[in-house]
XYZ file of C-alpha atoms in Angstrom:
371
model
C 105.962 68.579 152.740
C 106.529 65.714 150.915
C 110.395 65.284 149.941
C 108.089 63.639 146.619
C 104.225 64.522 144.917
C 102.491 64.306 142.175
C 102.609 67.677 140.662
C 106.845 67.648 142.233
C 106.723 67.416 138.456
C 104.775 70.617 137.129
C 106.304 72.589 140.290
C 109.913 71.272 141.637
C 111.374 72.574 145.161
C 115.153 74.667 144.050
C 115.956 74.019 147.997
C 119.803 74.485 148.039
C 122.698 76.338 149.472
C 122.952 76.817 153.079
C 122.482 79.267 155.243
C 124.654 82.164 157.290
C 125.059 84.050 160.446
C 123.962 84.208 163.546
C 123.439 80.472 166.489
C 119.860 80.967 167.688
C 118.876 77.049 169.344
C 115.929 75.392 168.589
C 113.320 73.513 170.713
C 111.275 70.810 169.414
C 108.957 68.562 171.539
C 107.663 65.677 168.934
C 104.157 63.621 169.378
C 103.662 60.597 168.076
C 106.957 59.685 166.934
C 105.801 55.827 167.987
C 109.755 54.932 168.672
C 110.905 56.431 165.830
C 114.074 57.686 164.551
C 113.464 61.795 164.012
C 115.924 64.291 163.084
C 115.782 67.603 162.247
C 117.183 68.522 158.818
C 118.268 71.995 156.974
C 116.660 72.298 154.082
C 119.292 74.596 152.129
C 121.599 72.077 152.699
C 120.165 68.689 153.053
C 122.811 67.287 156.218
C 121.107 66.408 159.204
C 121.609 68.881 162.246
C 119.937 66.581 165.666
C 119.236 62.892 166.274
C 116.881 60.590 168.933
C 115.434 57.770 168.805
C 112.075 57.529 169.955
C 110.456 55.679 172.807
C 107.504 54.328 172.365
C 107.045 54.389 176.177
C 106.598 58.467 176.144
C 103.934 60.461 174.440
C 106.676 63.603 173.478
C 110.065 63.261 172.172
C 112.412 66.372 172.873
C 115.101 67.819 170.842
C 116.721 70.577 170.924
C 120.645 71.915 169.601
C 121.595 75.164 167.299
C 121.550 75.799 163.757
C 121.324 80.163 162.579
C 119.414 82.040 162.695
C 115.973 81.844 161.059
C 117.264 78.659 159.495
C 114.977 76.426 157.361
C 113.977 73.470 158.803
C 112.411 70.156 159.833
C 110.845 67.510 161.290
C 110.439 64.128 160.004
C 110.741 60.768 161.169
C 113.284 57.471 159.177
C 110.796 56.444 157.146
C 108.159 59.156 156.340
C 108.368 61.430 153.353
C 106.967 64.268 154.946
C 108.754 67.035 156.674
C 107.455 70.030 159.542
C 109.071 72.826 157.912
C 110.289 75.314 160.574
C 111.804 79.108 161.146
C 114.505 79.329 163.780
C 112.975 81.783 165.581
C 113.916 81.202 168.279
C 110.596 79.775 170.068
C 109.674 76.057 170.627
C 107.959 74.336 168.245
C 105.858 70.964 168.794
C 105.646 68.779 166.297
C 102.829 66.065 165.798
C 104.021 63.358 163.179
C 100.096 61.323 163.229
C 98.911 64.478 161.960
C 101.933 67.417 160.325
C 99.837 69.973 162.556
C 102.969 71.913 164.498
C 102.510 75.398 167.513
C 104.946 77.358 167.229
C 105.522 81.207 166.415
C 102.749 82.289 164.618
C 105.215 82.326 162.240
C 105.859 78.534 162.147
C 102.431 78.362 162.162
C 101.231 80.127 159.183
C 104.176 78.899 157.232
C 102.664 75.229 158.955
C 98.987 75.901 157.371
C 99.652 76.569 154.082
C 101.951 73.939 154.040
C 98.359 71.734 154.948
C 96.685 72.833 152.345
C 99.167 71.704 149.210
C 98.956 68.910 150.664
C 95.234 68.670 150.186
C 94.683 69.704 147.274
C 98.497 67.069 146.255
C 95.097 64.625 147.859
C 92.114 66.208 146.026
C 94.762 64.779 142.992
C 96.035 61.550 144.245
C 92.188 59.957 144.857
C 91.431 61.538 141.421
C 94.011 59.397 139.561
C 92.916 56.172 142.355
C 89.737 56.645 139.922
C 91.184 57.059 137.001
C 92.654 53.751 137.056
C 90.424 51.852 138.544
C 87.896 51.878 135.423
C 88.216 49.764 132.326
C 90.425 50.464 129.666
C 86.924 51.841 128.020
C 85.675 53.822 130.331
C 88.627 55.774 130.626
C 88.438 56.038 127.816
C 84.288 57.866 127.193
C 85.224 59.917 130.707
C 88.694 60.992 129.506
C 87.191 64.878 129.335
C 85.739 64.675 132.596
C 88.460 63.484 134.499
C 91.433 66.047 131.617
C 88.924 68.873 133.756
C 89.356 67.728 136.849
C 92.321 67.631 136.569
C 93.053 71.389 135.096
C 90.600 72.856 137.377
C 93.046 71.612 141.074
C 96.180 71.735 139.143
C 94.830 75.643 138.774
C 93.785 75.806 142.649
C 97.528 74.636 143.566
C 98.543 76.894 141.493
C 96.666 79.672 143.307
C 97.847 79.012 146.728
C 101.349 79.474 145.392
C 100.997 82.511 144.608
C 98.861 83.609 147.410
C 101.471 82.429 149.496
C 103.921 85.110 146.982
C 101.469 87.581 147.858
C 100.390 87.496 150.548
C 104.144 87.082 152.230
C 105.612 89.673 151.257
C 106.489 91.346 154.791
C 107.307 87.562 156.183
C 110.105 84.700 155.355
C 107.172 82.449 154.304
C 107.596 82.545 150.590
C 111.448 81.935 151.236
C 109.935 78.404 151.647
C 108.034 77.679 148.242
C 110.596 80.877 147.008
C 110.771 77.491 143.820
C 107.558 76.444 144.143
C 107.457 80.230 143.107
C 109.429 80.410 140.720
C 108.208 77.846 138.895
C 104.131 79.623 138.767
C 104.941 83.542 138.401
C 105.298 85.157 134.534
C 109.211 86.360 133.865
C 108.364 90.230 135.315
C 107.272 88.818 138.008
C 109.842 85.687 139.182
C 111.895 88.843 138.438
C 110.324 91.249 141.102
C 109.532 88.018 143.377
C 113.454 87.714 142.755
C 114.769 90.915 144.010
C 111.963 92.972 146.539
C 113.057 94.614 149.228
C 111.191 92.446 151.572
C 111.945 89.468 154.164
C 112.367 86.216 151.895
C 114.278 87.830 149.254
C 117.816 87.690 151.702
C 116.961 83.930 152.610
C 119.845 81.488 151.707
C 116.188 79.842 150.186
C 114.999 82.212 148.258
C 118.860 83.192 147.397
C 119.912 79.250 146.540
C 116.852 79.396 143.883
C 117.504 82.707 142.639
C 120.964 81.028 142.539
C 119.727 77.620 140.637
C 117.818 80.248 138.040
C 120.181 81.931 136.697
C 122.679 78.916 135.879
C 119.817 77.170 134.397
C 118.844 80.366 132.168
C 122.984 80.425 131.774
C 122.930 76.795 130.627
C 120.323 77.803 127.982
C 121.213 80.397 126.919
C 124.861 78.462 125.763
C 122.641 76.014 124.299
C 121.438 78.643 122.481
C 124.596 80.299 121.127
C 125.703 76.715 120.270
C 122.785 75.824 117.708
C 123.157 79.431 116.533
C 127.113 78.757 116.305
C 125.626 75.312 113.398
C 123.570 77.343 111.469
C 125.745 78.433 108.103
C 127.831 75.965 108.455
C 128.330 71.650 106.863
C 126.724 69.280 109.475
C 128.302 67.289 110.637
C 128.781 63.358 109.582
C 126.791 60.746 112.523
C 126.000 56.643 111.736
C 122.554 55.265 113.229
C 120.981 51.784 112.415
C 117.833 51.831 110.319
C 114.833 50.069 112.188
C 116.256 46.688 109.778
C 119.067 47.086 111.768
C 121.457 48.526 108.969
C 123.953 50.921 109.509
C 123.676 54.178 107.602
C 125.646 57.773 107.623
C 123.791 60.875 107.422
C 126.299 62.422 104.484
C 123.430 58.934 102.428
C 121.150 62.269 102.248
C 122.588 65.383 103.389
C 125.026 67.530 101.578
C 123.774 65.322 97.944
C 121.554 67.870 95.945
C 118.296 68.548 97.903
C 117.168 69.582 100.967
C 116.214 67.585 104.563
C 114.819 68.158 107.460
C 116.687 66.438 109.774
C 114.229 65.733 112.802
C 115.299 64.516 116.203
C 111.466 63.149 117.798
C 111.461 60.299 119.565
C 108.008 57.863 119.636
C 107.197 58.583 124.307
C 107.633 62.361 123.106
C 104.539 64.527 123.944
C 105.291 67.748 122.429
C 106.779 65.741 119.113
C 103.673 64.098 118.617
C 101.549 66.620 118.059
C 104.253 67.891 115.728
C 104.455 65.737 113.535
C 101.066 66.594 111.544
C 102.361 69.317 110.475
C 106.198 67.180 109.774
C 103.751 64.934 107.676
C 102.096 67.591 105.867
C 105.044 69.253 104.976
C 106.798 66.529 103.410
C 103.395 65.623 101.840
C 103.805 68.926 100.059
C 106.929 69.455 99.233
C 108.521 65.568 98.986
C 107.595 65.840 95.018
C 109.529 69.199 94.714
C 112.175 67.741 96.611
C 111.930 67.029 100.138
C 113.734 64.857 101.710
C 112.796 64.420 105.852
C 115.509 61.904 108.542
C 114.081 61.005 112.364
C 117.166 61.002 114.367
C 114.802 59.239 117.663
C 116.175 59.458 121.071
C 113.813 55.285 121.717
C 115.328 53.043 123.462
C 112.594 50.728 122.683
C 112.489 49.148 119.103
C 109.188 48.372 119.535
C 107.762 51.277 121.070
C 109.719 53.152 117.954
C 108.395 51.466 114.803
C 104.767 51.516 116.202
C 104.736 55.567 116.241
C 106.708 55.571 113.220
C 103.185 53.620 111.683
C 101.570 54.755 113.977
C 102.027 58.744 113.407
C 102.303 57.334 109.977
C 105.973 58.620 108.452
C 106.531 58.015 105.503
C 110.425 58.361 105.239
C 114.449 57.557 106.786
C 114.842 56.586 110.224
C 117.509 56.086 112.023
C 117.843 55.441 115.849
C 120.620 53.709 118.083
C 118.327 52.658 120.834
C 120.238 54.924 123.773
C 118.079 57.298 125.100
C 119.138 61.203 126.355
C 122.686 59.151 126.032
C 122.328 59.012 121.469
C 124.912 60.355 119.240
C 122.793 63.050 117.831
C 122.169 64.579 121.449
C 125.957 65.846 121.653
C 126.757 65.345 117.563
C 124.162 68.508 117.142
C 123.494 69.847 120.962
C 120.432 68.917 121.291
C 118.885 69.392 124.723
C 115.702 68.736 124.232
C 112.818 67.407 121.595
C 110.998 68.063 118.893
C 114.015 69.853 117.565
C 115.706 69.868 113.839
C 117.744 71.400 111.205
C 117.364 72.809 108.702
C 120.011 71.714 105.800
C 120.357 73.005 102.440
C 121.045 71.932 98.680
C 125.524 71.745 99.313
C 125.106 70.859 103.215
C 124.663 73.661 105.252
C 122.663 73.678 108.379
C 120.314 77.605 107.223
C 117.760 76.909 110.069
C 116.932 75.237 113.267
C 114.477 74.542 115.674
C 110.743 75.057 112.926
C 108.072 73.820 113.836
C 104.539 74.890 112.943
C 104.399 77.918 110.714
C 107.274 78.766 110.990
C 107.807 75.147 109.351
C 105.435 75.881 106.483
C 106.914 79.664 105.579
C 110.909 78.236 104.991
C 109.237 75.582 103.421
C 107.966 77.850 101.362
C 110.597 80.358 100.813
C 112.398 77.717 99.596
C 109.945 75.892 97.418
C 107.374 78.171 96.786
C 103.889 77.660 96.882
């Protein structure tokens, strides 16, 4: 298992926590250590529980110790991103650092096979990206559809393999090693069934740690949504930021002045924001003559990128930003943790809706202004 993967942004590992229970001895034989220090790590906690320096004169490096029975452990050479995972099931393992292969119990050999399968797909993606980067800008533009199709095919293979791991191993611990990945690719009802299953992996600390983190994330998101909803029906909170010329302006210069105002939280680097912007521009063109104003509050850091984004996306309204990225005053003031986001403020300065996008924005404005 690589600590960091090109596809990890899509499906991040979330293995935290610690194992508890009876102890079991582990015996690891490491091949091709080549003088490097090799560590045995508790994957859940990230703690090193055994360590030994390799000897270039010796072909094998023996490492032993004790850890919780069935704990998810990993062998890792210092300076190498790869972790050879194994469950501490009491069966000795032999790890070859040259090719990341493992010999041991059938469970751990199967676990390693899955890890190598995922790595092979990962390498296909790396190779594709290297091929794309080697092209000229003109060639990249001409071949973008082909590369996108190939990238989508690789991503589909990656996700298919992860689902296969979950589906074909309900009688063993292997899904616990990939619980973070699995949780990211399952539908909501499938994820609930996965974590609630009466299966060996479901009670493993690695699985429980992922479930706990997901529950924490869900609770935090629910709290954020509740805080957003509490703002509806209340007067806007003022803030002050500079415009593109560096002049300071308060929201109160535009809100509560007798016009409907759409406050748009966005950034030039935000893909979903850019995708939504034609819809916002269309709404402005249609309803600005009837009294709609828009104030853009950017989460940019780079002024040039911000200004160029405004020009390229043809956004002819008021723009403010303190150029502090996610630390912008707008984020804390209005509890904005993801963009695009928005407020619709009535002529008296009361927030009447949040996060209107797409058809929902058009429907609400049609209700306010009439077709």
